[in-house]
Coordinates of C-alpha atoms and ligand atoms in Angstrom, one line a residue:
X1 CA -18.8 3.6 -29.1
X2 CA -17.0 0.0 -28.7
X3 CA -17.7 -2.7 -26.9
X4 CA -15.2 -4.7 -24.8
X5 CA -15.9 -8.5 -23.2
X6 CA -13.8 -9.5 -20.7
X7 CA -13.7 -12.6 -19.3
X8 CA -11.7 -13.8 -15.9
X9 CA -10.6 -16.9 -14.8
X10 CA -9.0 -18.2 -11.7
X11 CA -8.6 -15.7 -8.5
X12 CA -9.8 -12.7 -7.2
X13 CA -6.9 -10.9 -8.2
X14 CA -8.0 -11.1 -11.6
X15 CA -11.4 -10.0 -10.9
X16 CA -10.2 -6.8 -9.8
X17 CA -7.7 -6.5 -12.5
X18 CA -10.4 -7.3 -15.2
X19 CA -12.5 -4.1 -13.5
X20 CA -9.0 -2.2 -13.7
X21 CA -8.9 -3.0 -17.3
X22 CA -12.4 -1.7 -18.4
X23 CA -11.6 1.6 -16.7
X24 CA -8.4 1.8 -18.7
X25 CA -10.5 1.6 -21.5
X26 CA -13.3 3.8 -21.0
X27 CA -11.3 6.7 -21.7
X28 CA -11.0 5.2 -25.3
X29 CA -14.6 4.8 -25.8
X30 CA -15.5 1.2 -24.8
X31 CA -18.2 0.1 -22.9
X32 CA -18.2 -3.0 -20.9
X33 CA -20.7 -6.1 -22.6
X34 CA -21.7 -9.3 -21.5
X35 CA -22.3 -10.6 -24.7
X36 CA -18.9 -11.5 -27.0
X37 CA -20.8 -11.4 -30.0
X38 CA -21.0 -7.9 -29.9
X39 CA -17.6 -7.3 -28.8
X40 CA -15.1 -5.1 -30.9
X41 CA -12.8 -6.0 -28.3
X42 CA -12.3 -9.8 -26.4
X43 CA -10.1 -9.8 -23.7
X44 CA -9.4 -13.0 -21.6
X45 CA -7.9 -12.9 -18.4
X46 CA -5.7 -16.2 -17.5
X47 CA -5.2 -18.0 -15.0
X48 CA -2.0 -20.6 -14.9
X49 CA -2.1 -22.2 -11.4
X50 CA -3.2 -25.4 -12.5
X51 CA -2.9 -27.0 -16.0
X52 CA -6.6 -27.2 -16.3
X53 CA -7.0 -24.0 -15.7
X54 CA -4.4 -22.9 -18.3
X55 CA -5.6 -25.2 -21.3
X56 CA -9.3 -23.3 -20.6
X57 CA -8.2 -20.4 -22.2
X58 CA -6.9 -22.4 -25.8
X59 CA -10.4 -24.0 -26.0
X60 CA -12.0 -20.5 -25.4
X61 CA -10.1 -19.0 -28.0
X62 CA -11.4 -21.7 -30.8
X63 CA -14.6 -20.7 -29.6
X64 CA -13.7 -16.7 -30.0
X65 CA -12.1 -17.4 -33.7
X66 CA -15.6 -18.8 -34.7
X67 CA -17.0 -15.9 -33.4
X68 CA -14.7 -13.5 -34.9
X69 CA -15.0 -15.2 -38.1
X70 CA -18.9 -14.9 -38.0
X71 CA -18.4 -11.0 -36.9
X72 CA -15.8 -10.4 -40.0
X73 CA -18.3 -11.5 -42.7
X74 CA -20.6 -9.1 -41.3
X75 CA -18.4 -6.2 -41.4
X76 CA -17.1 -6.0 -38.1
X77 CA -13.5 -6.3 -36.9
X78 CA -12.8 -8.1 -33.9
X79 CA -9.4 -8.0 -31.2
X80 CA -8.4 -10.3 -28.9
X81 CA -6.4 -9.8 -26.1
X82 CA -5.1 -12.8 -24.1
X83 CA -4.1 -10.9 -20.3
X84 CA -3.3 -12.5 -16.9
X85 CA -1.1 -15.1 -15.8
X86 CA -1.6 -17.4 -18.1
X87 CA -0.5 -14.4 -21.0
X88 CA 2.8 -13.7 -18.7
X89 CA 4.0 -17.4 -18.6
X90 CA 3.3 -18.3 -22.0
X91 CA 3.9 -15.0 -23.7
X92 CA 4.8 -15.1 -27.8
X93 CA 4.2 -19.0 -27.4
X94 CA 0.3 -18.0 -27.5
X95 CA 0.5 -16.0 -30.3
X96 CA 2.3 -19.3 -32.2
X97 CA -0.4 -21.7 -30.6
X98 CA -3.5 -19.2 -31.5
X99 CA -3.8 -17.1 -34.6
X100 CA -6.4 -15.9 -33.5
X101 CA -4.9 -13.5 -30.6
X102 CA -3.8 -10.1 -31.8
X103 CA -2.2 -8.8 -28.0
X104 CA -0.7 -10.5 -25.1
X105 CA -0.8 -8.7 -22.1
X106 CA 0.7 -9.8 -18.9
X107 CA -0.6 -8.7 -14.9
X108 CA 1.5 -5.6 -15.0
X109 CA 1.3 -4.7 -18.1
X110 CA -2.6 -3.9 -18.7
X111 CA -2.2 -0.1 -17.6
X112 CA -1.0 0.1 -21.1
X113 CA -3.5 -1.2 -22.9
X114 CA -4.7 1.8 -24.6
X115 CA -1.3 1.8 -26.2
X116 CA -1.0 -1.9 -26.8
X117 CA -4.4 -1.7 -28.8
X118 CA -2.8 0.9 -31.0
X119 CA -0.2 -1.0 -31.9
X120 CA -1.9 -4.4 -32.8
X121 CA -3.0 -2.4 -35.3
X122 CA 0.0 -2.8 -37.6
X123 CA 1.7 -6.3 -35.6
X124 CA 0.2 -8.4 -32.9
X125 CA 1.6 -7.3 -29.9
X126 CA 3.1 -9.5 -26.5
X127 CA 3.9 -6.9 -23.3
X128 CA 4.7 -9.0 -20.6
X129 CA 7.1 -6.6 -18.9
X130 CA 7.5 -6.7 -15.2
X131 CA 8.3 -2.7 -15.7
X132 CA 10.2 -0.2 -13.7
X133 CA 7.2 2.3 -12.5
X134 CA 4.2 0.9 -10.3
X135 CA 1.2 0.2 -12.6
X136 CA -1.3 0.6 -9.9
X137 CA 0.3 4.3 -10.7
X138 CA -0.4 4.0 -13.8
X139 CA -3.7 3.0 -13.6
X140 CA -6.5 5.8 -13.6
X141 CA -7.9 7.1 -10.3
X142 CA -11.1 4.8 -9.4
X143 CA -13.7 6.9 -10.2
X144 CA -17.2 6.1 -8.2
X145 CA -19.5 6.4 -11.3
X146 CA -18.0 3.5 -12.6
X147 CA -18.0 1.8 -9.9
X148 CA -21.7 2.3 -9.0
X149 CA -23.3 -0.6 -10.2
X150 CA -20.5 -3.4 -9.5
X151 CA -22.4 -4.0 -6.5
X152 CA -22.1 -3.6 -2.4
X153 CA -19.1 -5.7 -2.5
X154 CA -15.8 -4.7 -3.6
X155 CA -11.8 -6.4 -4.2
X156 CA -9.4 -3.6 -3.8
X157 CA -5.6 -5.0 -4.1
X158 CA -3.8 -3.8 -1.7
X159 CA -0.3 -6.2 -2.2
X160 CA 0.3 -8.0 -5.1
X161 CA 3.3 -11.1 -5.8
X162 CA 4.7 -13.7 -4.0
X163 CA 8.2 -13.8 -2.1
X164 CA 7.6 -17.3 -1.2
X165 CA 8.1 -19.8 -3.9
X166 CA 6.3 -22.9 -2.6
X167 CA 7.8 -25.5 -4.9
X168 CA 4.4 -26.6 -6.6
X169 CA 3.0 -22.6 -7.3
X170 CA 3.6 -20.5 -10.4
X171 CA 2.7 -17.4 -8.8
X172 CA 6.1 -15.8 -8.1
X173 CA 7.1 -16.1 -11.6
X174 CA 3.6 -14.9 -13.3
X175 CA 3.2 -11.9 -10.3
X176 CA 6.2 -11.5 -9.7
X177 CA 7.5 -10.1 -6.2
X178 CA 5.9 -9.1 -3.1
X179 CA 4.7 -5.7 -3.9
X180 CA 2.3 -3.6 -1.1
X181 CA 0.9 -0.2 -2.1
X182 CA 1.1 2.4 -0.3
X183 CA -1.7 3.4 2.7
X184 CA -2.7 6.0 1.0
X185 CA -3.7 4.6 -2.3
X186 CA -5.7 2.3 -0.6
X187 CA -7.7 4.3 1.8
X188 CA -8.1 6.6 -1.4
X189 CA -9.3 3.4 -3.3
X190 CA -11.7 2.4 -0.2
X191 CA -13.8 5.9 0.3
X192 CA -14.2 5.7 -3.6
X193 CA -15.8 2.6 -2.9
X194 CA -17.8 3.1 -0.1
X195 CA -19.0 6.9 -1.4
X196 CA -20.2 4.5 -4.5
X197 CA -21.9 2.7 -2.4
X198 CA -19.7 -0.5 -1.5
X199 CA -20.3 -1.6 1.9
X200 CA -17.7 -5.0 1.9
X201 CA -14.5 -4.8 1.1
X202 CA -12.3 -7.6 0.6
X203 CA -8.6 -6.6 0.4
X204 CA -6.7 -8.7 -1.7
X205 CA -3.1 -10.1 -2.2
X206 CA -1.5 -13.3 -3.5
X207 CA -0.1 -13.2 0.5
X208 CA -2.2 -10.0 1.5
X209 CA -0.9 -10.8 5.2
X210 CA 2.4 -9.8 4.3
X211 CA 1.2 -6.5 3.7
X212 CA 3.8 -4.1 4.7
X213 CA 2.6 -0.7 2.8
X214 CA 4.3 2.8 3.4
X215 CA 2.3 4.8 5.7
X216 CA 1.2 8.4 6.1
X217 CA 4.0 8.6 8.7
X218 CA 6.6 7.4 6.5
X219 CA 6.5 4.0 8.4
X220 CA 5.9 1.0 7.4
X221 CA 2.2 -0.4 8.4
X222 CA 1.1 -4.2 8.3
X223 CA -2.1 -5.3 7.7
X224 CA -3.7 -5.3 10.4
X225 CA -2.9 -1.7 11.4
X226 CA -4.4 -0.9 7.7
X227 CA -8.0 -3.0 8.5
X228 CA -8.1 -0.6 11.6
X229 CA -8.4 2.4 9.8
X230 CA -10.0 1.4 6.7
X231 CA -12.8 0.1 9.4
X232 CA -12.9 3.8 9.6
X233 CA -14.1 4.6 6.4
X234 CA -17.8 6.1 6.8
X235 CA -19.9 3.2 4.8
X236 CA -17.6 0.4 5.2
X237 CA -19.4 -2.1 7.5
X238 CA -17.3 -5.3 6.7
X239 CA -13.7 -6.0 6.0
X240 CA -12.5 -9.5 4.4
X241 CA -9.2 -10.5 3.5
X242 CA -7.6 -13.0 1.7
X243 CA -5.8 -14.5 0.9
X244 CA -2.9 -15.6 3.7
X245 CA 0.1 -17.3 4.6
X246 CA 0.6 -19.4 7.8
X247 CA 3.6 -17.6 9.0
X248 CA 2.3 -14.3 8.1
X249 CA -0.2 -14.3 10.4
X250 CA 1.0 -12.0 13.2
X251 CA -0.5 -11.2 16.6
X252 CA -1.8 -8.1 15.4
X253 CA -3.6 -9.5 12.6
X254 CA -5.0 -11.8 15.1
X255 CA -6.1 -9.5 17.6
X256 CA -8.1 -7.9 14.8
X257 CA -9.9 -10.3 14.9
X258 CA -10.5 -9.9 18.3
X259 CA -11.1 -6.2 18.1
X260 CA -12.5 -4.8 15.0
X261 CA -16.1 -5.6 14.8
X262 CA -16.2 -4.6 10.7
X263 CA -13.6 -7.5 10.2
X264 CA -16.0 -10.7 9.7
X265 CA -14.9 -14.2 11.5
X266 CA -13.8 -15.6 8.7
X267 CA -10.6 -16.2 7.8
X268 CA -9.2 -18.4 4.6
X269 CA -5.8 -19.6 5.8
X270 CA -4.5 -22.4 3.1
X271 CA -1.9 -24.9 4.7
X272 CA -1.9 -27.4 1.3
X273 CA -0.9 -30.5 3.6
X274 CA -0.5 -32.2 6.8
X275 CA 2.4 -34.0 6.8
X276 CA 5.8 -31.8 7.8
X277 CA 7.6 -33.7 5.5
X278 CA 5.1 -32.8 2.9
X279 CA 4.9 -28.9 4.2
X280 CA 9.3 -28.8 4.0
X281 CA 8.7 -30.4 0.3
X282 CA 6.6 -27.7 -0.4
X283 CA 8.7 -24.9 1.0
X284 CA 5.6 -24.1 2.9
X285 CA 8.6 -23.2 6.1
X286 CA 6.1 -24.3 9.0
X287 CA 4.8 -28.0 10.7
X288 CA 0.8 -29.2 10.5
X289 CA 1.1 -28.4 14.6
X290 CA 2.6 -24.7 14.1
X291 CA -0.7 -24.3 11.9
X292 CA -2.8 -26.1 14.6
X293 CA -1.2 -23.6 17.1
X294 CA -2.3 -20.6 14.9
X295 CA -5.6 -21.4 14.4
X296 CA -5.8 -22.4 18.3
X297 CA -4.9 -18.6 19.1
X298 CA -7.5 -17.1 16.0
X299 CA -10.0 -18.9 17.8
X300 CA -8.9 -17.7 21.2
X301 CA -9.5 -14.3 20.0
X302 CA -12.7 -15.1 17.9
X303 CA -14.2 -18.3 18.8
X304 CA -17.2 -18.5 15.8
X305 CA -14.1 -17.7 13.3
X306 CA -15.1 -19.5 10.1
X307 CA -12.1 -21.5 8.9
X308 CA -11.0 -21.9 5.1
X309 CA -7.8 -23.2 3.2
X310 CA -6.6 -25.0 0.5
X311 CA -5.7 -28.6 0.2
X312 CA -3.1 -29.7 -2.3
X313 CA -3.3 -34.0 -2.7
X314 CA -0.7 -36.0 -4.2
X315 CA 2.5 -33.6 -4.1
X316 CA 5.3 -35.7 -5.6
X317 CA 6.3 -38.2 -2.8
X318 CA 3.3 -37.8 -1.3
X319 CA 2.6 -41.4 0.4
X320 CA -0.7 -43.0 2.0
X321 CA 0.4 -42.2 5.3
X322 CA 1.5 -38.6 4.8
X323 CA -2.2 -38.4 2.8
X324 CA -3.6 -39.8 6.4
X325 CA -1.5 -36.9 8.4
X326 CA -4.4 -34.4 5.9
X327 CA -6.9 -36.0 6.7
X328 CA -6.5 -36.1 10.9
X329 CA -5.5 -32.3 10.3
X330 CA -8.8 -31.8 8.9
X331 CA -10.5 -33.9 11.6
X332 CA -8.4 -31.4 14.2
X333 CA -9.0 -28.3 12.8
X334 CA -12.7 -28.2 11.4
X335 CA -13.4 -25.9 8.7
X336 CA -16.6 -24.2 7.3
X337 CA -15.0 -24.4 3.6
X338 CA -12.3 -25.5 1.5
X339 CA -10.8 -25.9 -1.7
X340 CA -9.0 -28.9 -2.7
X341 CA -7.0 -30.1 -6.0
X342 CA -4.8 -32.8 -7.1
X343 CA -1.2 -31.6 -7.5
X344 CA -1.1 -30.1 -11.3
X345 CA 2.7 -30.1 -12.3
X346 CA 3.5 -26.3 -13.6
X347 CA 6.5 -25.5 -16.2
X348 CA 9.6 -23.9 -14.4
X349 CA 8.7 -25.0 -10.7
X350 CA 11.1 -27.3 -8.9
X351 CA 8.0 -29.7 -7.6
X352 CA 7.3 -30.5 -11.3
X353 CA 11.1 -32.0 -12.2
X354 CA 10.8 -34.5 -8.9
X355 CA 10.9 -37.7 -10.5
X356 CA 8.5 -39.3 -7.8
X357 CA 5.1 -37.9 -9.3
X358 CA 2.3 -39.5 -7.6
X359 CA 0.1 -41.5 -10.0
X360 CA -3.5 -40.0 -11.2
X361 CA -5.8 -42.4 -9.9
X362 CA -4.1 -42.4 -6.6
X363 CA -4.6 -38.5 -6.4
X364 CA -8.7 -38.9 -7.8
X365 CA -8.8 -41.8 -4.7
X366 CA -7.2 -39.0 -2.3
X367 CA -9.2 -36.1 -3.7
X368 CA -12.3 -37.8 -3.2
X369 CA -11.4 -38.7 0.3
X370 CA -10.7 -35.5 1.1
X371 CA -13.3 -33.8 -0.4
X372 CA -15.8 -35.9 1.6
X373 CA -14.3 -35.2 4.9
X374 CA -14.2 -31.2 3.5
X375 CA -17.9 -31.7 2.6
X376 CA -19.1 -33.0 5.9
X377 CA -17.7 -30.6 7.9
X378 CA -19.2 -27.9 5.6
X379 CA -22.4 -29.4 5.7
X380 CA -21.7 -29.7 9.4
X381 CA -20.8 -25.8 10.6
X382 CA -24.0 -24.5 7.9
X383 CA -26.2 -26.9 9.6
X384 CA -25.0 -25.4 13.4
X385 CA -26.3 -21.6 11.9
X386 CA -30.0 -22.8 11.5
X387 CA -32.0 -21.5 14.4
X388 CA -29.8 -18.6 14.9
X389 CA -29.7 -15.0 13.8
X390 CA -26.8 -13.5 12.0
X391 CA -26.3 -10.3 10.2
X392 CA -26.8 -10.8 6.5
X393 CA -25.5 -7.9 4.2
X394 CA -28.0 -7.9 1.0
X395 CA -26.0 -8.1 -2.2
X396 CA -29.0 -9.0 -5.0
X397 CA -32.4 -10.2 -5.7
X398 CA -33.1 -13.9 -5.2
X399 CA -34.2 -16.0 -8.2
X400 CA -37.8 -16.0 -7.1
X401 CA -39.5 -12.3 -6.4
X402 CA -39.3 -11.3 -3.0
X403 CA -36.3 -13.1 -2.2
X404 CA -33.0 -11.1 -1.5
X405 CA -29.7 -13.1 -1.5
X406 CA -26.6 -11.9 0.7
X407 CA -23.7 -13.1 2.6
X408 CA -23.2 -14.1 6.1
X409 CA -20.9 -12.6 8.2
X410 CA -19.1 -16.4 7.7
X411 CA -19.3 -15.9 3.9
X412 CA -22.3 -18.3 3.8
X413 CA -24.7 -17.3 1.2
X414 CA -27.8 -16.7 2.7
X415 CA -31.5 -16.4 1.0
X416 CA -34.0 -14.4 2.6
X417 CA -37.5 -15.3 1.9
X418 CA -39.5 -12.3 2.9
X419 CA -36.7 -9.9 2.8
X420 CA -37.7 -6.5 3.4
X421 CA -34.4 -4.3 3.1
X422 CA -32.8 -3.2 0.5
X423 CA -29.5 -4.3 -1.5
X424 CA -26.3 -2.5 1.0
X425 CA -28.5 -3.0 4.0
X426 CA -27.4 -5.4 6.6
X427 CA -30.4 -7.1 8.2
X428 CA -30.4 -9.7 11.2
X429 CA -32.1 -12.7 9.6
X430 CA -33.0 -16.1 11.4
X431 CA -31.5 -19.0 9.6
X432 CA -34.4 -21.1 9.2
X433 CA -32.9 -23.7 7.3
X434 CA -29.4 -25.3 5.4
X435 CA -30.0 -25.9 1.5
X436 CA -26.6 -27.9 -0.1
X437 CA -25.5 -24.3 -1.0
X438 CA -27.2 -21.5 0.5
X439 CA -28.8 -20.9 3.5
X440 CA -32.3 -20.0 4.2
X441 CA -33.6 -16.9 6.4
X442 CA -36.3 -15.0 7.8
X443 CA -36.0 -11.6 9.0
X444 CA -39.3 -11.1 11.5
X445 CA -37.0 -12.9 13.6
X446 CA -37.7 -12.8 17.3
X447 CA -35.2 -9.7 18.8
X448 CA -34.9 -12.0 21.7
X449 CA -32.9 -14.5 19.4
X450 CA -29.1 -13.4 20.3
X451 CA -26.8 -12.8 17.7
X452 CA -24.0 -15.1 16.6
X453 CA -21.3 -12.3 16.4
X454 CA -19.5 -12.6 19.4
X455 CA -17.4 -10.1 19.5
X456 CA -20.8 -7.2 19.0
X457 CA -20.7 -5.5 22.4
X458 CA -23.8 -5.8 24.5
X459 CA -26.3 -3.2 23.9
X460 CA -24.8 -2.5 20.4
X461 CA -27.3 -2.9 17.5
X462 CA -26.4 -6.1 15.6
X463 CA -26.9 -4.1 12.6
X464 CA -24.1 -1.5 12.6
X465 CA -21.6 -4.1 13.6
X466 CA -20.4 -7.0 11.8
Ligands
LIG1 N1 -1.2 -27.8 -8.3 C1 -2.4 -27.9 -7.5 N2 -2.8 -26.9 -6.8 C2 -2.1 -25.8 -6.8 N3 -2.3 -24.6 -6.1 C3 -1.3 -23.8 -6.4 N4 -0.4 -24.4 -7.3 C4 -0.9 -25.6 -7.5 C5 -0.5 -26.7 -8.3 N5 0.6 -26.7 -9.0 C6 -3.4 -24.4 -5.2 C7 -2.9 -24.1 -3.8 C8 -3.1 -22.6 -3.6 C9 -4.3 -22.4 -4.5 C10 -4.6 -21.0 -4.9 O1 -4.1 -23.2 -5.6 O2 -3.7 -24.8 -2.9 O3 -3.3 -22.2 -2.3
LIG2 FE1 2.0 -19.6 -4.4 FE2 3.0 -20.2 -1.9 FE3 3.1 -17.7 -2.8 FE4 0.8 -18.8 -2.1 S1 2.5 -18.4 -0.7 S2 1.2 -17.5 -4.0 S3 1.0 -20.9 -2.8 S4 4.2 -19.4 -3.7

């Protein structure tokens, strides 16, 4: 028996993939550790979207060449594999910078891994082909014993690549295109999942609402016509997506929201920036007011939606006052959650040859400004759920006994102090009170306290419904 340790960076994407990668192995004998040490096999899964975020994985592998080293003096070999985006963009240039690495394997490449392990054998190894053939074909069936354990919550990719090309993002170039698998697959994928005991699913895709997957008919289906009937699925009680483009987001994805109880009011919907001249920089292809107007008519059809997206500060160009047109669109809009970064310059996209770079310490200064404002209104909606009682689906034990830990139906995590359900269950808890980070619940809550889910029919239990 070996033992693989895989470590992701960056997205959910890579989550699933580094799942996807440990089932491509287990045919070959390895099992799955948490502890590099004892690994035969290291694999890292990259992540390139922001320079940071690339240079992690150089400083990691000093860190696995001392280990290795120890390991080899004891008699053990060691391989590393560098995978994910960071593997696809950089390619043989890793193998120069780090002696250590024995394989470099891009996104649509690690179906082949078996393979690729054999061969680093004799050489070391870079596969960074975009190839012909699907991988997800490639790929072994899911299979629900190894899945049981992973949890009550599951990624399943369901479109993967980027069409776009927003002037500042990597993703096109280390994904690739806009790729959806077929309906099939995926509803093949979800009952594996929920017959192992998964009872959120979170489909995935660099721009998942672009979704356009062959059906069963031999039509093309978009996503919200696949949420329908993977609501369907016996077990499945929630549905998340992520993560979305503003001009993707048709009317039947937003009447989803409207009328699929399993899909949860929450919806991350990144628009970078505020400023339309800013948004055209970016390629982004719509105005701070067309996003307004989308979020006005999500909220028409689900008024508690729970608001996310991301926040890009200091694009090149980017001046004080087109910084100020953010900031009033955060004040407009309101959201639960965000994520915001300065603008990281990436190799080979057009944002990162504009000569007008904005300077460092202007983008901490607009960061910070933002991230307040973000914070507030975080602090803000979390602080509006105390007193009410949502439906909270139980993922784990809480750090202290008794305690079970789960997820709101706004993605808020939510600690329940004298839980009495099990992990898959949804309970209704009472949100007694807002920590910085979690939120704290009861469950003897009064049954006269109404629900927050709007759209659960009257007379409906509040648990069956999300
Ligand atoms: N610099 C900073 N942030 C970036 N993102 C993507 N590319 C860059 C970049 N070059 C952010 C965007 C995107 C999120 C996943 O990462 O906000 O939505
Ligand atoms: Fe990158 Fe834009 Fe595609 Fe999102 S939509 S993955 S930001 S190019």
């Amino acid at each position: 028996m070996k033992k693989v340790y895989v470590k992701s960076y960056g997205c959910q994407m890579n989550v699933y993939d580094a799942e996807r990668m440990t089932d491509v192995l287990a045919p070959e004998g390895y099992v799955q550790t948490q502890v590099p040490e004892e690994a035969d096999l290291v694999v890292l899964n990259t992540c390139h979207i922001r320079e940071k975020a690339a240079e992690k994985v150089y400083s990691e592998l000093g860190r696995v060449r001392r280990m290795k080293e120890a390991r080899t003096l004891e008699g053990h070999e060691t391989k590393v594999v560098v995978a994910g985006c960071v593997a696809q963009a950089e390619g043989a240039e890793i193998l120069k910078r780090a002696h250590v690495v024995d394989a470099v394997v891009g996104p649509q490449s690690y179906q082949r891994l078996p393979e690729i392990l054999r061969a680093a054998k004799a050489r070391r190894v870079v596969d960074t082909e975009f190839p012909v053939e699907d991988k997800f074909d490639e790929l072994p069936a899911l299979d629900a014993k190894r899945v049981r354990g992973r949890g009550v919550t599951a990624f399943l990719t369901v479109q993967e690549g980027c069409d776009k090309f927003c002037a500042f993002c990597v993703v096109p170039y280390t994904r690739g295109a806009e790729v959806s698998r077929p309906v099939a697959k995926v509803l093949a994928e979800a009952r594996t999942l929920a017959a192992a005991g998964v009872r959120e699913i979170t489909v995935i895709g660099q721009n998942v609402n672009a979704y356009h997957g062959e059906g069963p008919d031999g039509r093309t289906w978009g996503l919200a016509r696949l949420l329908h009937v993977l609501a369907e699925i016996e077990g499945v009680e929630r549905l998340r997506y992520t993560t979305s483009h503003p001009r993707d987001m048709d009317d039947a994805l937003v009447a989803a929201h409207r009328d699929l109880p399993a899909l949860m009011p929450y919806l991350h919907l990144p628009v970078q920036a505020g400023s339309d001249r800013v948004l055209a920089a970016m390629n982004r292809k719509h105005t701070a007011d067309e996003y307004r107007r989308i979020v006005e008519r999500v909220r028409a059809a689900r008024p508690d939606i729970a608001l996310s997206s991301d926040f890009i500060v200091g694009f090149p160009g980017e001046t004080d006052a087109e910084f100020e047109d953010t900031m009033r669109l955060v004040a407009d809009v309101g959201f639960a959650s965000a994520f915001s970064f300065k603008y990281s310059p990436r190799p080979g996209t057009p944002a990162a040859e504009e000569a007008e770079q904005v300077a460092e310490a202007v983008k901490v200064e607009r960061l910070a400004r933002l991230q307040a404002l973000l914070e507030e209104q975080r602090q803000a909606f979390n602080r509006e759920t105390v007193g009410r009682t949502v439906d909270v689906l139980l993922e784990k034990p809480g750090r202290h006994p008794g305690q079970l830990a789960g997820k709101s139906p706004y993605l808020q995590a939510v600690v329940i102090e004298d839980a009495t359900g099990a992990v898959g269950d949804i309970v209704a808890a009472r949100i007694v009170r807002a920590g910085s980070n979690s939120l704290f619940a009861e469950t003897n809550a009064s049954a006269a306290t109404p629900s927050v889910s709007s759209n659960v029919s009257a007379g409906e239990p509040a648990l069956a419904v999300e």
